[in-house]
Coordinates of C-alpha atoms in Angstrom, one line a residue:
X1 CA 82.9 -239.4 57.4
X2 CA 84.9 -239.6 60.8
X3 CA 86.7 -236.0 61.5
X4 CA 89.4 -235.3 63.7
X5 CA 88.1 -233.2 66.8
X6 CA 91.9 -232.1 67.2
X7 CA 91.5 -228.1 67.5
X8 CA 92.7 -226.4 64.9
X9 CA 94.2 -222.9 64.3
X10 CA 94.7 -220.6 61.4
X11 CA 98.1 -220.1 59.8
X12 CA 98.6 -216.3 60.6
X13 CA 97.4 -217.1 64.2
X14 CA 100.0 -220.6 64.7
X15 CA 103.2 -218.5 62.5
X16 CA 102.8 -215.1 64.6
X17 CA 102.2 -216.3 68.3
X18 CA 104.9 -218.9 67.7
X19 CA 107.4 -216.5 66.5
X20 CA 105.8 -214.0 69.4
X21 CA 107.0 -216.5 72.0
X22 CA 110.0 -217.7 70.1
X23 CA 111.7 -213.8 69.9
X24 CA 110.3 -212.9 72.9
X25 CA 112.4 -215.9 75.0
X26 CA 115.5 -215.1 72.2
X27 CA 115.4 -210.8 73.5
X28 CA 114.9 -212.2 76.6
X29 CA 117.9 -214.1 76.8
X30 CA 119.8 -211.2 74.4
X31 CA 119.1 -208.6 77.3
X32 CA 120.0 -210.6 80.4
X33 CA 123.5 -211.0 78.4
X34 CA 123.9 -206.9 77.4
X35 CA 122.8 -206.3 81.1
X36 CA 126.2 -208.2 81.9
X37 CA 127.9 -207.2 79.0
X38 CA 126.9 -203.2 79.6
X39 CA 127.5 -203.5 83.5
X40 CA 131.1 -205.1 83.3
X41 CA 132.0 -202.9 79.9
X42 CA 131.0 -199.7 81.9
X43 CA 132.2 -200.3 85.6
X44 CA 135.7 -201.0 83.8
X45 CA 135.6 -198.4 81.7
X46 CA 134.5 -195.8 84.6
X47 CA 137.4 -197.6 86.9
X48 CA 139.9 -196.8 83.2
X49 CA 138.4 -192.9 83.8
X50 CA 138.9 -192.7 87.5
X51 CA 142.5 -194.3 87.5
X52 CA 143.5 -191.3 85.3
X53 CA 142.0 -188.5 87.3
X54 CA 144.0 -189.8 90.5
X55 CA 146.8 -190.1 88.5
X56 CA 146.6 -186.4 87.2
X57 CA 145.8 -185.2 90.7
X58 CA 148.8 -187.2 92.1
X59 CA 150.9 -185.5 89.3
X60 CA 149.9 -182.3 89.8
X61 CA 150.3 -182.6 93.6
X62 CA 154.3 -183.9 92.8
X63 CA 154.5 -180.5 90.6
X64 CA 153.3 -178.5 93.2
X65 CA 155.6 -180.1 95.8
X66 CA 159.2 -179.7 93.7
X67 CA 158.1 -176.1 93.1
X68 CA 157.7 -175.6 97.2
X69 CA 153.9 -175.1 97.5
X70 CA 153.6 -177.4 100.0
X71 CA 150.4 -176.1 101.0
X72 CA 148.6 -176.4 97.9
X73 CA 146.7 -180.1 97.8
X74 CA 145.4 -179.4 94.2
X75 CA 142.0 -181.1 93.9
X76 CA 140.4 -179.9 91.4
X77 CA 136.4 -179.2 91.4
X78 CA 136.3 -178.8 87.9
X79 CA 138.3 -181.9 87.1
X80 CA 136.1 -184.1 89.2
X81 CA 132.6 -182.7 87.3
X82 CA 134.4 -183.1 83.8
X83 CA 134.8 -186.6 85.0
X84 CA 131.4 -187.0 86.3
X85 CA 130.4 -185.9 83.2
X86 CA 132.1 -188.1 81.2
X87 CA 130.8 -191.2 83.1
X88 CA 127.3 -189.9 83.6
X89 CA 127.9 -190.0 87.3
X90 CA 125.4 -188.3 89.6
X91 CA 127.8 -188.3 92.9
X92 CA 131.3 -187.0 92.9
X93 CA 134.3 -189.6 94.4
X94 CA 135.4 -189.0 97.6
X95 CA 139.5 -187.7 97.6
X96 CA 142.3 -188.3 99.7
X97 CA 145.2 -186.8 100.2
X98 CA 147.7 -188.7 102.6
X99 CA 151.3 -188.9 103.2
X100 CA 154.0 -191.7 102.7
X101 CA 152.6 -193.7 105.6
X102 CA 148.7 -193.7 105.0
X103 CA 147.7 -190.6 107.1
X104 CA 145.1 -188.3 105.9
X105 CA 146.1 -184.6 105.4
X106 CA 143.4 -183.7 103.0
X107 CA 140.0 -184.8 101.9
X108 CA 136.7 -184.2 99.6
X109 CA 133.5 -183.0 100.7
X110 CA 132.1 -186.3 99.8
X111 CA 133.4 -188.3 102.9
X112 CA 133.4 -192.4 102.7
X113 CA 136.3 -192.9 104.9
X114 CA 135.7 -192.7 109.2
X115 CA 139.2 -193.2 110.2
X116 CA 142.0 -190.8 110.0
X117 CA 144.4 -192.9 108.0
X118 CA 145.0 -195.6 105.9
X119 CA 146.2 -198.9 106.1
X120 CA 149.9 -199.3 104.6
X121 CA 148.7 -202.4 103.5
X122 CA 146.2 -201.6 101.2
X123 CA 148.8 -198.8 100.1
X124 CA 151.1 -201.2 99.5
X125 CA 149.5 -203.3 97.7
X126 CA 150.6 -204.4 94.0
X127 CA 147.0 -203.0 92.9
X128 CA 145.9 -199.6 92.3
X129 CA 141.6 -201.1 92.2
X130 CA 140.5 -202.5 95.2
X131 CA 137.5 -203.1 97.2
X132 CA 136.1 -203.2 101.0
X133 CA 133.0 -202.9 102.5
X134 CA 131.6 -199.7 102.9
X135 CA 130.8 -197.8 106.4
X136 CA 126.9 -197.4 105.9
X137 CA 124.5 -199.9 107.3
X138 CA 124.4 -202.2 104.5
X139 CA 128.2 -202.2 104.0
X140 CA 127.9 -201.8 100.0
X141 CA 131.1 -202.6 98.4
X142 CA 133.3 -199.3 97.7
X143 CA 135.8 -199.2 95.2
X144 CA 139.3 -197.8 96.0
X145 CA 141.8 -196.2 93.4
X146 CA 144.9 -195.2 94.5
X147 CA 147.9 -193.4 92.6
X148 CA 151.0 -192.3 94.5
X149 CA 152.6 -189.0 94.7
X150 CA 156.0 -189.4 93.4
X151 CA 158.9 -186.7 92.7
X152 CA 162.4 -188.3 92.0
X153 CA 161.1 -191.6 92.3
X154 CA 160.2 -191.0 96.0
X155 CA 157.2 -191.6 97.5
X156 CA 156.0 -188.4 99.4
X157 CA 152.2 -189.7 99.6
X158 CA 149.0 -191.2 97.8
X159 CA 146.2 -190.1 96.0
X160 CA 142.9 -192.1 97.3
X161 CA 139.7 -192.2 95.6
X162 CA 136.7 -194.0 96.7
X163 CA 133.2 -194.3 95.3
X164 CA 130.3 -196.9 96.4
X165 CA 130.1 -199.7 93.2
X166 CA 126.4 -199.1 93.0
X167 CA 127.1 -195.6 91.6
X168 CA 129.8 -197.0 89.7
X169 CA 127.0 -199.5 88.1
X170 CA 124.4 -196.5 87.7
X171 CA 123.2 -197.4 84.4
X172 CA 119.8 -196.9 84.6
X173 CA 120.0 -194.5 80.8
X174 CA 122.1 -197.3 79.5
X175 CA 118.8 -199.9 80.9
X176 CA 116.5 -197.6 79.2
X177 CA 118.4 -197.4 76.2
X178 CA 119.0 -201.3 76.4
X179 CA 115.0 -202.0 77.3
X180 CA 114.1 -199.5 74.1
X181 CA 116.3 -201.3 71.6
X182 CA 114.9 -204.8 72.8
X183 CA 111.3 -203.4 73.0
X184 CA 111.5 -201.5 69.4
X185 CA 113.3 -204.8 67.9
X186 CA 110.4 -207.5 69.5
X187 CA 107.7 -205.3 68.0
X188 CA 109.3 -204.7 64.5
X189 CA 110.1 -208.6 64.1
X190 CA 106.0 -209.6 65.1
X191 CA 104.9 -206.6 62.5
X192 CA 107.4 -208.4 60.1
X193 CA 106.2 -212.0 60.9
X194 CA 102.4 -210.7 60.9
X195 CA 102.9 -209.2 58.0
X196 CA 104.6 -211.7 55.7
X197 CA 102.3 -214.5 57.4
X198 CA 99.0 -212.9 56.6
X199 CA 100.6 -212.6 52.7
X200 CA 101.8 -215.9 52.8
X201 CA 98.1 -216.7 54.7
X202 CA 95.9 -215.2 52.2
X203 CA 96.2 -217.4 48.9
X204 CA 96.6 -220.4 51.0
X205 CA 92.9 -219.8 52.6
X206 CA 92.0 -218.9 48.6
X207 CA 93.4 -221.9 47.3
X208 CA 91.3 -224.0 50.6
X209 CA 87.5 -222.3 49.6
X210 CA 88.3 -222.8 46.2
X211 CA 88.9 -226.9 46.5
X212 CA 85.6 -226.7 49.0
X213 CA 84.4 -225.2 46.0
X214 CA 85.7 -228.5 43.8
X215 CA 84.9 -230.5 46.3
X216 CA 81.1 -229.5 46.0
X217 CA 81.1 -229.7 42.2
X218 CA 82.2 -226.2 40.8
X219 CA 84.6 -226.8 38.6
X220 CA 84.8 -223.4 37.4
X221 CA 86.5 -221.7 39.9
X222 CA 90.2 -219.9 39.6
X223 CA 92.6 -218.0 41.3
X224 CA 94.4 -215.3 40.0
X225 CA 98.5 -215.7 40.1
X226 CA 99.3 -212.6 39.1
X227 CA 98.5 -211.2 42.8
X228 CA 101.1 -214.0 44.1
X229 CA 105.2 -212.2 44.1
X230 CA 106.7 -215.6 45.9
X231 CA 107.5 -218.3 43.6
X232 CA 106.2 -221.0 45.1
X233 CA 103.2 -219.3 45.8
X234 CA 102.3 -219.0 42.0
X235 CA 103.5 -222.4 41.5
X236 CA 100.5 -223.5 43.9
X237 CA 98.0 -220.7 43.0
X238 CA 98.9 -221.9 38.4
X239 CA 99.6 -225.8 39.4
X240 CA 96.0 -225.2 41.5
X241 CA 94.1 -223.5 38.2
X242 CA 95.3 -226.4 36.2
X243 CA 94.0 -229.3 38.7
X244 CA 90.7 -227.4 38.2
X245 CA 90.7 -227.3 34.3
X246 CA 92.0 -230.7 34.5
X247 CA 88.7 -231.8 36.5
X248 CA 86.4 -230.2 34.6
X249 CA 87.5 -231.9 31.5
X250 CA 87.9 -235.6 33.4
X251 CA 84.0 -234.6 34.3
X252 CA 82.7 -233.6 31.0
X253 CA 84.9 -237.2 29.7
X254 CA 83.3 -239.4 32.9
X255 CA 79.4 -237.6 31.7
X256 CA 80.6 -238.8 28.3
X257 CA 82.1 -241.8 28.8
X258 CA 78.8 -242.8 30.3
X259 CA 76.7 -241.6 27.3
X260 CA 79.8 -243.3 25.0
X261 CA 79.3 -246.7 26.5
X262 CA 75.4 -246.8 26.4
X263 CA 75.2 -245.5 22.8
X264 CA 78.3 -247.8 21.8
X265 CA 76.6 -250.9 23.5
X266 CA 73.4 -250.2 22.7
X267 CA 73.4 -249.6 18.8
X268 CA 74.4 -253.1 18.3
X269 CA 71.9 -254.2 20.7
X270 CA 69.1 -252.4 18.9
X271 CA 70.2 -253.4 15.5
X272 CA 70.9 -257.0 16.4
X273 CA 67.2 -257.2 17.9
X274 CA 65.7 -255.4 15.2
X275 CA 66.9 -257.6 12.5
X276 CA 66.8 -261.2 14.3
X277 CA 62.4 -259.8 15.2
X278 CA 62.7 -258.9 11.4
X279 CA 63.9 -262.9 10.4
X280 CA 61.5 -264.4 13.4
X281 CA 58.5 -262.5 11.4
X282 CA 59.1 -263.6 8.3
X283 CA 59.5 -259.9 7.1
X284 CA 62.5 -261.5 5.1
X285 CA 63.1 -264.9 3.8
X286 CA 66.0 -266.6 2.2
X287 CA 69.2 -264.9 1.2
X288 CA 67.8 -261.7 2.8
X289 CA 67.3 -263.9 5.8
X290 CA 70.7 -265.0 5.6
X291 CA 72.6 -261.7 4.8
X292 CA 70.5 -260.0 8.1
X293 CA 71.5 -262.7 10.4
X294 CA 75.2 -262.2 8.9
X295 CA 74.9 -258.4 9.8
X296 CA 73.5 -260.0 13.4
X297 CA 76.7 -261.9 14.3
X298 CA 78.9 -259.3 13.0
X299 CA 77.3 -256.8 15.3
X300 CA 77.7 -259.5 18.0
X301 CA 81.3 -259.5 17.1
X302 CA 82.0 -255.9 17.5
X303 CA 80.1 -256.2 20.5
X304 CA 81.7 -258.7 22.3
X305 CA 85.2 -257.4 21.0
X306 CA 84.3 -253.7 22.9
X307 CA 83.5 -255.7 25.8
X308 CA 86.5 -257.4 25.8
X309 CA 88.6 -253.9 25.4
X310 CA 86.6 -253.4 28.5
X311 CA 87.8 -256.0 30.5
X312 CA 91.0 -256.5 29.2
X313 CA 92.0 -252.6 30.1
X314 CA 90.1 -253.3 33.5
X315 CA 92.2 -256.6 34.5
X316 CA 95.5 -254.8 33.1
X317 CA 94.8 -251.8 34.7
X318 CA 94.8 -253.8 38.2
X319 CA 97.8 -255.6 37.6
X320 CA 96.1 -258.6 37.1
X321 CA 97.5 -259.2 33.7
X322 CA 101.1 -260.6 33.0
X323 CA 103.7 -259.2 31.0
X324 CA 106.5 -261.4 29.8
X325 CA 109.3 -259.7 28.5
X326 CA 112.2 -261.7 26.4
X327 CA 115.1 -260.4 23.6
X328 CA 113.4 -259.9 20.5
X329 CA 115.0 -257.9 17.1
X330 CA 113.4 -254.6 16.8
X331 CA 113.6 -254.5 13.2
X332 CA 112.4 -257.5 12.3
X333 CA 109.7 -257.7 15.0
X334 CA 108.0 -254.3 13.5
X335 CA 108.5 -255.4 10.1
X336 CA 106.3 -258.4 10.4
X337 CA 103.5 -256.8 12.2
X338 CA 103.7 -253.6 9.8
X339 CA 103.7 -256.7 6.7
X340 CA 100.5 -257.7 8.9
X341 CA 98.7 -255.2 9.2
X342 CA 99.0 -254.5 5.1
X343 CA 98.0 -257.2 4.3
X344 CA 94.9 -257.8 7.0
X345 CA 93.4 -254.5 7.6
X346 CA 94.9 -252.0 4.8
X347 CA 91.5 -252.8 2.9
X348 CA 91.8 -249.0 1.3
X349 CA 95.4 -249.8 -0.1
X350 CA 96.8 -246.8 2.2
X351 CA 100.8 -246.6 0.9
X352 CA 102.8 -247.8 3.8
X353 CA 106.5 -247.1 4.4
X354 CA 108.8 -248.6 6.6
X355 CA 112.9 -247.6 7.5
X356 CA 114.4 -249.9 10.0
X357 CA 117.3 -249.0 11.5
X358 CA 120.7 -249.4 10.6
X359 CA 121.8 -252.4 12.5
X360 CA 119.8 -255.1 14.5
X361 CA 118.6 -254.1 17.6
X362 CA 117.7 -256.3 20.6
X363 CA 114.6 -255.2 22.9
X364 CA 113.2 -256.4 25.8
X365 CA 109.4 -257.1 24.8
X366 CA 106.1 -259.3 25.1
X367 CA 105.4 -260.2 21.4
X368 CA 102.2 -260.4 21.9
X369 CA 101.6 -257.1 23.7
X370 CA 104.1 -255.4 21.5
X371 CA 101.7 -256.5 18.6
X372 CA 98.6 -255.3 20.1
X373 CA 100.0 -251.8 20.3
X374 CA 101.4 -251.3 16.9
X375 CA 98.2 -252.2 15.6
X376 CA 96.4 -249.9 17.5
X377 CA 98.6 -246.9 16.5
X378 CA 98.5 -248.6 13.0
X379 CA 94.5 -248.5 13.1
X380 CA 94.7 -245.1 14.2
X381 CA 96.4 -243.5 11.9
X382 CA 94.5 -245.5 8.9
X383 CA 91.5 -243.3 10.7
X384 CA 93.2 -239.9 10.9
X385 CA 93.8 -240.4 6.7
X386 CA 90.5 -240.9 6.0
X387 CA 91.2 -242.5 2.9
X388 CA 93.9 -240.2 1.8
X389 CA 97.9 -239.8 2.1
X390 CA 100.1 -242.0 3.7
X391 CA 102.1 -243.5 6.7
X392 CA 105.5 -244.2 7.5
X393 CA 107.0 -246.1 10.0
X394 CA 110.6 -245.2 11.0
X395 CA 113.0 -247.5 13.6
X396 CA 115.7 -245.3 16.0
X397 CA 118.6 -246.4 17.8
X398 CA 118.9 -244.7 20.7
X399 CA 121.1 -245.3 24.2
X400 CA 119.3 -247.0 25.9
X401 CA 115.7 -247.4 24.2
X402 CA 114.8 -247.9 20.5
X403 CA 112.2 -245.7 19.6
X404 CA 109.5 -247.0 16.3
X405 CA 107.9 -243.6 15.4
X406 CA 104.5 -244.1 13.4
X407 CA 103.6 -241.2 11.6
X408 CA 100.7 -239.9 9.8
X409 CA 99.9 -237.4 7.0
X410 CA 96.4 -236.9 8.8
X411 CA 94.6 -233.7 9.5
X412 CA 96.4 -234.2 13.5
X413 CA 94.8 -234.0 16.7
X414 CA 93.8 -230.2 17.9
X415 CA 95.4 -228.5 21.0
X416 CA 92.5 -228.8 23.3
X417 CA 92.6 -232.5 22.8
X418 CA 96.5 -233.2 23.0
X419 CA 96.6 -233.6 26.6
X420 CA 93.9 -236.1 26.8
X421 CA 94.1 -238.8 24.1
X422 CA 95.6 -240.9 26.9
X423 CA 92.9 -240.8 29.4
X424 CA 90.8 -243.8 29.1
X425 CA 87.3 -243.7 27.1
X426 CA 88.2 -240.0 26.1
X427 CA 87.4 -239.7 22.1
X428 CA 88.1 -237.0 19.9
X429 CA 85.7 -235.1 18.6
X430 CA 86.7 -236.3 15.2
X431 CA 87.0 -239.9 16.2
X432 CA 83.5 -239.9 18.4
X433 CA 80.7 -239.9 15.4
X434 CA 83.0 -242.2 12.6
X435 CA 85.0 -244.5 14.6
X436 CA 83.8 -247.4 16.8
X437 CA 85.3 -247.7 19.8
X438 CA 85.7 -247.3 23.8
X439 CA 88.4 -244.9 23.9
X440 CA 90.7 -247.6 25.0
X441 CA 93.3 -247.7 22.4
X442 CA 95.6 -245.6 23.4
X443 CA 95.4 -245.6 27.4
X444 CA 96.0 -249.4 27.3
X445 CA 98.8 -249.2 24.8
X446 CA 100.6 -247.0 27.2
X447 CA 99.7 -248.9 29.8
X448 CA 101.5 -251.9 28.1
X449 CA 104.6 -249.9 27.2
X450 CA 105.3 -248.8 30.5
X451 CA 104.4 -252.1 32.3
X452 CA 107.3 -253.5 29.5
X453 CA 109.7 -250.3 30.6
X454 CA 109.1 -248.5 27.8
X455 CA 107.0 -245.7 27.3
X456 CA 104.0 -244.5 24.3
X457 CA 103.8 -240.5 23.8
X458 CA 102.4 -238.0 21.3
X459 CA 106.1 -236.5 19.4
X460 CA 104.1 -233.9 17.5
X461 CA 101.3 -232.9 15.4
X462 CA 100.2 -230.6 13.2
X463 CA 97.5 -230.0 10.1
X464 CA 100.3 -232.1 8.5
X465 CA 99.8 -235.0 10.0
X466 CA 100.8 -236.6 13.9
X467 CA 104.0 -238.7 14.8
X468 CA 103.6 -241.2 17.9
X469 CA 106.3 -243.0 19.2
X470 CA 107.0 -246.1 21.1
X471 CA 109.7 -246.6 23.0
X472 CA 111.5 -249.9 24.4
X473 CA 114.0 -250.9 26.5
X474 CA 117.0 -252.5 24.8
X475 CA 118.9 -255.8 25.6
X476 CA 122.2 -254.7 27.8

């Protein structure tokens, strides 16, 4: 047998590297966006912070001025670490104190700013945040705040604060925090996807060595579906444990279907020659001659008739075998073949009763194969009765079928054979050592009734005897 060389890898391995890469790529692209998100969220919110402590110092300076402490700049120390604080920054701003046209009078420790005043055009500006190139070699950008120093609405001078942006955007704790949440999220999402895909692994690599298992012959084996939570899960593990029983028996029917056939065909065989060597020797003569090759071409009869059940079911079963359907009366049509079979094969006077239905009913049928399965259900429940009790025969009206129930008063069919009276040359252990027969009756009846649209099935059964019912398709 010609296998694919494609390489193949196991389910666990295929669900967790996929969803590896998949969530790696997806926190990936998740972190580049919080880096943003975090960087622009915290340099505004920093720039919020810083606004207000130039403001307070600009107030504070305005205080001092209308209460004639001129010399007092106020720039608070413990202000500025309370704010550094706040913002997690490690460097303090650098402060300026200037009058109404720019000039510096006081400043910070922390110096950013070479010249000695500053430009009435960036204090005039509509904007208290702006930026400019710093003085240090690699001119990093420097953020200004500015807040003036106001008392009666006059101008007297400015607050400045400057800080480099790269201490603004300090967030190396926020990175770790960010690279900790992304880290702690990939790994808990691959133990979540390992795990469930080694659960959902495991009774899918059961169910595979158990069909190898089939596959070689051992019809025995089973998996167990309490272990499996997921619903669809035990729907494979029980629908899988039923596929095995279900082989098992279709073996045990094909071993003896095999034995079935020879011992059906070959009994005849054997009798036929025994009693044709029987007239050729003279053993008998005369009437006994006659009556043993009359036994002769009956058994030929049988024969030829199980040979042509044979065929028949073979030719219909490939579609080689017409069905003609046409508008016949259901009442009347079962009528005649139930007045038929009374008076052609009821040789042990079985009582027969038959309720048509309450108006005429028009079905689309083949006459002929219509006829061929009544009997057959006819024939078989004369068998189940065994010479004793009755049948009745009862015509339905339903929507869109009418349904002919045939029921017997039988000793009914037992629960290990009910869902295999349709497969073909099964017999029933009653059926196998008194009736004749194939074990083509009733697959090829339902094979007719479908092919007409219609449909044979078992209703019930019980000790009390077994309903079948045929259904057709009515004229619209």
């Amino acid at each position: 047998m010609w296998k694919s060389k494609e390489r193949r890898i196991s389910l666990l391995r295929y669900w967790t590297t996929r969803y590896a890469i998949t969530l790696a790529l997806g926190l990936l692209i998740l972190a580049m966006l919080s880096v943003v998100w975090i960087r622009h969220t915290t340099i505004e919110n920093r720039l919020d912070v810083s606004e207000f402590l130039a403001a307070e110092l600009a107030s504070r300076i305005a205080g001092s001025q209308q209460e004639g402490n001129k010399s007092k700049t106020y720039i608070d120390d413990n202000m500025i670490d309370a704010r550094d604080e706040l913002m997690n920054m490690k460097a303090p701003p650098s402060i300026y104190i200037t009058d109404a046209t720019g000039a510096i009078l006081s400043a910070s420790d922390h110096d950013l700013y070479s010249k000695d005043a500053f430009p009435d055009v960036i204090l005039k500006k509509k904007h208290d945040v702006q930026t400019f190139p710093g003085i240090d070699d690699n001119h990093t950008l420097v953020y200004l705040i500015k807040k003036p120093i106001t008392v009666n609405e006059v101008t007297f001078g400015w607050v400045v604060m400057l800080q480099p942006e790269d201490e603004f955007a300090d967030l190396n704790d926020e990175y770790r925090l960010l690279a900790l949440l992304i880290l702690g999220s990939g790994l808990l999402g691959w133990a979540a996807i390992y795990i469930l895909s080694r659960r959902l692994a495991r009774p899918i690599s059961e169910a595979a060595a158990a069909a190898k298992e089939i596959r070689d012959g051992n019809y025995g084996v089973s998996l167990m579906p309490s272990k499996a939570k997921e619903q669809e899960v035990y729907d494979l593990v029980t629908s899988f444990n039923d596929m095995a029983i279900r082989l098992e028996q279709l073996e045990s029917i094909r071993a003896e279907l095999l034995a079935g056939v020879t011992h059906e065909l070959k009994t005849p065989v054997t009798s036929i020659s025994g009693l044709l060597q029987a007239v050729k020797d003279g053993v008998v003569t005369g009437d006994e001659a006659q009556e043993f090759i009359t036994i002769s071409l009956n058994e030929t009869e049988r024969m030829q008739t199980m040979i042509n059940d044979l065929l028949e079911f073979n030719t219909f079963a490939a579609n080689a075998l017409p069905v003609s359907t046409a508008p016949h009366e259901a009442n009347t049509l079962t009528r005649d073949i139930v007045h038929e079979w009374n008076l052609a094969r009821n040789s042990d006077g079985i009582p027969v009763h038959f309720y048509p239905s309450d108006r005429d009913m028009y079905i689309l049928t083949d006459p002929v194969r219509f006829r061929q399965i009544m009997m057959n259900l006819l024939n078989n429940a004369a068998h189940a009765l065994e010479g004793t009790g009755g049948m009745t025969i009862r015509v339905h009206d339903n929507e869109e079928f009418a349904s002919i129930d045939v029921i017997d008063t039988g000793i009914g069919i037992p629960l290990s054979e009910q869902t295999l009276i349709f497969e073909r040359f099964y017999r029933g252990e009653n059926k196998k050592f008194k009736v004749r027969g194939l074990g083509l009756g009733l697959p090829f009846s339902q094979l007719l009734a479908r092919a007409m649209d219609g449909d044979l099935m078992l209703k019930e059964t019980s000790q009390l005897g077994t309903t079948f019912t045929l259904t057709a398709k009515k004229q619209r």
